[in-house]
XYZ file of C-alpha atoms in Angstrom:
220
model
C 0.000 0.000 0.000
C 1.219 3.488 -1.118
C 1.184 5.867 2.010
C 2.075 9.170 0.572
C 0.317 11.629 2.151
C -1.532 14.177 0.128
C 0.785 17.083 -0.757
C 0.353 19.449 1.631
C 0.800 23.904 1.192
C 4.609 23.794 2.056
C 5.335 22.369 -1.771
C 5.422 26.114 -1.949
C 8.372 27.524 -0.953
C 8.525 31.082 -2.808
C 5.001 32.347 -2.475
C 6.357 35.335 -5.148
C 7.329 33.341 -8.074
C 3.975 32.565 -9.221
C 1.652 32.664 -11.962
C -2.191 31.917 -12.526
C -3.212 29.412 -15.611
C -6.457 29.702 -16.582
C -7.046 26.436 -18.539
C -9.742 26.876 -21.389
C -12.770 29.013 -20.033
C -13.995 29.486 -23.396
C -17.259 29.318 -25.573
C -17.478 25.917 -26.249
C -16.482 24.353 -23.217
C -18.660 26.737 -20.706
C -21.744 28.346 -22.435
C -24.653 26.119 -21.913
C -25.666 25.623 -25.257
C -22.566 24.281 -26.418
C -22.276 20.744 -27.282
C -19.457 19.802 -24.885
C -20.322 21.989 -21.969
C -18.587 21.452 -19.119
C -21.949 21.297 -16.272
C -20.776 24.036 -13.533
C -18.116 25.798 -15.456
C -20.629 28.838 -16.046
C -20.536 29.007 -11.894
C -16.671 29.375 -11.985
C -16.758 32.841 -13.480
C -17.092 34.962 -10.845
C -14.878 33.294 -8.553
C -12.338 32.929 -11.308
C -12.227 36.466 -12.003
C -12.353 37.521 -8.445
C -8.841 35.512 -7.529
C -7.436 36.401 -10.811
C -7.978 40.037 -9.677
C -6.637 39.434 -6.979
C -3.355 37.781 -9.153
C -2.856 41.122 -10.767
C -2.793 43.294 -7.554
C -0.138 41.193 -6.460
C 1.937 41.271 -9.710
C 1.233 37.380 -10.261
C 0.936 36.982 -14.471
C -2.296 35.679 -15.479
C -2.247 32.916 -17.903
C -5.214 31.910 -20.389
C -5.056 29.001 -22.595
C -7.136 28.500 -26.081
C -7.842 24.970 -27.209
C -8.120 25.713 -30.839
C -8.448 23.651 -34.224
C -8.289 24.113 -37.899
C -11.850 24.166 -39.585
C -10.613 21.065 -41.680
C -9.509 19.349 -38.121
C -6.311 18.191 -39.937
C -4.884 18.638 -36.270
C -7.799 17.094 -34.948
C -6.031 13.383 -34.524
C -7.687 10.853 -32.789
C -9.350 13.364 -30.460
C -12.704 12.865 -32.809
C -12.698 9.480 -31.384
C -13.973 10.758 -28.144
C -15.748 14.221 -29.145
C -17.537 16.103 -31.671
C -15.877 18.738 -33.393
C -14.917 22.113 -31.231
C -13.088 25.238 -30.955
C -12.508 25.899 -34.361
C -10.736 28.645 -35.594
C -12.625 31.339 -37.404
C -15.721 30.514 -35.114
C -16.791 32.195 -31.797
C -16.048 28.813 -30.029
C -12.647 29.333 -29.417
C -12.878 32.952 -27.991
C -12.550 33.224 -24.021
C -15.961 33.614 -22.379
C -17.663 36.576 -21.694
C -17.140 37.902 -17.494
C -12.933 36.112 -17.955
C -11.547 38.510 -20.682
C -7.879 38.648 -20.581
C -6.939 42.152 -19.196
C -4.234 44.272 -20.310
C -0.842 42.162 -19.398
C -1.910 38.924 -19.175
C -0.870 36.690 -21.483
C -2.956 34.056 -23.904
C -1.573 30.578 -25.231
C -3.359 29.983 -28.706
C -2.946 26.833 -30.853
C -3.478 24.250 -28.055
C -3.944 21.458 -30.290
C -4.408 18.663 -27.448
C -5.461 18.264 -24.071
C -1.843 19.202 -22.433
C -1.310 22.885 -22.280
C 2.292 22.050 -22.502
C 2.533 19.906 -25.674
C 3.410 21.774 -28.705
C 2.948 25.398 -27.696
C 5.111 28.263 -25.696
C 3.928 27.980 -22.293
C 7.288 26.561 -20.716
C 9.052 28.663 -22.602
C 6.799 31.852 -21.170
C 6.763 30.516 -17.523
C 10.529 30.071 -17.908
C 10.971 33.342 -19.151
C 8.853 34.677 -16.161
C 10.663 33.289 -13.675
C 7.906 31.068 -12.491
C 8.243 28.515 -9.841
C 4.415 28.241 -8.923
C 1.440 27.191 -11.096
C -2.132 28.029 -9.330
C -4.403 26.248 -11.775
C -8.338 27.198 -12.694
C -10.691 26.066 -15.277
C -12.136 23.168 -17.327
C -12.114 20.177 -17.719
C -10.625 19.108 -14.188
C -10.889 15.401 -15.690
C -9.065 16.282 -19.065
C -6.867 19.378 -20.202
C -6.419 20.631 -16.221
C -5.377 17.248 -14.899
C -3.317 16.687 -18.371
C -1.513 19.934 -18.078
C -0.918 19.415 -14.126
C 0.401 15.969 -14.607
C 2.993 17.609 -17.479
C 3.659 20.819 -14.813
C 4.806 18.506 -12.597
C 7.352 16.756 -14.543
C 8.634 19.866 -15.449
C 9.295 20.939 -11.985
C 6.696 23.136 -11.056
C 5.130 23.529 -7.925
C 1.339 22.674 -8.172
C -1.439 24.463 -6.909
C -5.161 23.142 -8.009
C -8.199 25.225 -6.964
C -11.176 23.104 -5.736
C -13.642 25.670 -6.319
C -11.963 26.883 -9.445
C -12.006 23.606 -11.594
C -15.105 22.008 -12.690
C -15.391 18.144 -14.453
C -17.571 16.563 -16.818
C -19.387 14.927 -14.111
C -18.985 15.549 -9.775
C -17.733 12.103 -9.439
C -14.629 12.598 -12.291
C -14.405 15.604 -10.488
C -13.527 14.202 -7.213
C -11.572 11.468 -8.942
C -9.173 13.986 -10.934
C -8.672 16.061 -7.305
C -8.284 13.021 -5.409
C -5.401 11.683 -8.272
C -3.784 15.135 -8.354
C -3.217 15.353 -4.614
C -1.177 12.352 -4.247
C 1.972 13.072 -5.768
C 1.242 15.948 -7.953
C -0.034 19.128 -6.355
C -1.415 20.765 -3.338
C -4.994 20.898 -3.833
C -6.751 23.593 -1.877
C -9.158 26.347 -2.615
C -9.521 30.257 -3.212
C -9.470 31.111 0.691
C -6.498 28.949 1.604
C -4.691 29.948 -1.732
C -5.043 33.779 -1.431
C -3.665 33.775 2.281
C -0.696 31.414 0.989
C -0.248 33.209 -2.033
C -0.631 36.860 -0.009
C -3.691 38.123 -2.053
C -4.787 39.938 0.728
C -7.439 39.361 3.211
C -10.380 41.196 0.916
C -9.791 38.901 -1.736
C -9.702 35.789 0.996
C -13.027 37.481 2.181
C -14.255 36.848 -1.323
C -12.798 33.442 -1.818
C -14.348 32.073 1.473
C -17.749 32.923 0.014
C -17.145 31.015 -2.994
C -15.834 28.051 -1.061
C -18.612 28.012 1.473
C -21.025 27.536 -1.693
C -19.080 25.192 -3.321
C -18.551 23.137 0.161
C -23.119 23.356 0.161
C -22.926 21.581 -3.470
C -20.070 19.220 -2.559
C-alpha cells in the first residue's frame, strides 16, 4: 500500500514566483448551449475572475489558454474518437468567455492542439521566461486538459497548486476522482481562501474566496 500523504501547502516555498493558468474558459467548453459543456463551469466565473484580480494586484501573471483547431480538423487526430468537433478557428467557439476577458498584461496561449497545455505550444518557454516557480491552476475540464496539463507541470518541476472551487469536471464524481489523483503526488490541492492567504492576495480577496468556497462546500 502506497502511504504518501496528500501534498500538503509547504510544496510552496517562494510564495512570489507565481503565476495563474487559466485552462480553457472558453465558448465551447462553458456556455450552456454548447455541445461539450462542461456542467458548472458557467458558476466558476465569478470566482475565477475575483482571484485572478486578486493575481494582478499582487503582480502574479495571469495565464489563459485557447484549445483551438483548424476548420478542416487536420490537427484534430484521434481526439474525434472521443468528441464532436470544437473550438474551431474562425468561429466564436474558441474565444474566451464573456465575465474572464484577458486584461491588459496577461498573457494568452493559442494553438493548443491537445489536451496538455504544454505539448506543442510556448507555455514553458513563457513561464521560464517569467521566472515562475508556482502554477495556481483554474478552469475546465478538471478530468481532461487541467489534470493533463498538471500531470505535465509537474514533470517539469513546477510547484502545483489546483483550486477546488476553481475547476469544474464533466461529471462531480470525475471531479472528485481527478482532485483526489492530483493530490497524491502531484499538487497541493486547496481552494480560493487557503490559496489567497498562501499566495498573499490579501485578506479582501480571501473574504471573497471564502464565500465562494462556502457555496461550493453546500454543493459538494
Amino acid at each position: 500500500m502506497n502511504d504518501v500523504p496528500p501534498v500538503g501547502a509547504g510544496i510552496i516555498v517562494d510564495p512570489t514566483r507565481t503565476a495563474f493558468l487559466i485552462i480553457d474558459m472558453q465558448n465551447d467548453f462553458v456556455l450552456p448551449e454548447a455541445q461539450i459543456s462542461t456542467p458548472g463551469a458557467m458558476d466558476l466565473i465569478p470566482t475565477i475572475a475575483a482571484f485572478a484580480d486578486g493575481c494582478r494586484k499582487r503582480g502574479f501573471p495571469v495565464v489563459y489558454t485557447r484549445e483551438m483547431h483548424r476548420p478542416g480538423l487536420e490537427d484534430f487526430g484521434i481526439e474525434g474518437c472521443f468528441e464532436p468537433p470544437h473550438c474551431l478557428e474562425g468561429t466564436a467557439g474558441p474565444d474566451i468567455v464573456a465575465g474572464l476577458e484577458p486584461q491588459p498584461g496577461d498573457f494568452v496561449i493559442s494553438g493548443k492542439r491537445r489536451y496538455d497545455a504544454f505539448l506543442g505550444t510556448e507555455l514553458d518557454l513563457l513561464l521560464r521566461g517569467l521566472k515562475v516557480e508556482n502554477l495556481i491552476f483554474a478552469g475546465v475540464c478538471t478530468d481532461i486538459c487541467v489534470v493533463n496539463s498538471v500531470m505535465t507541470a509537474r514533470n517539469l518541476d513546477y510547484r502545483c497548486y489546483v483550486l477546488r472551487d476553481a475547476v469544474d469536471a464533466t461529471s462531480p464524481a470525475r471531479q472528485e476522482a481527478a482532485l483526489l489523483c492530483l493530490s497524491h503526488v502531484f499538487a497541493r490541492v486547496g481552494d480560493t481562501a487557503e490559496a489567497a492567504e498562501l499566495f498573499g492576495l490579501g485578506p479582501k480577496h480571501a473574504a471573497v474566496s471564502e464565500e465562494a468556497s462556502g457555496r461550493a462546500g453546500l454543493l459538494a
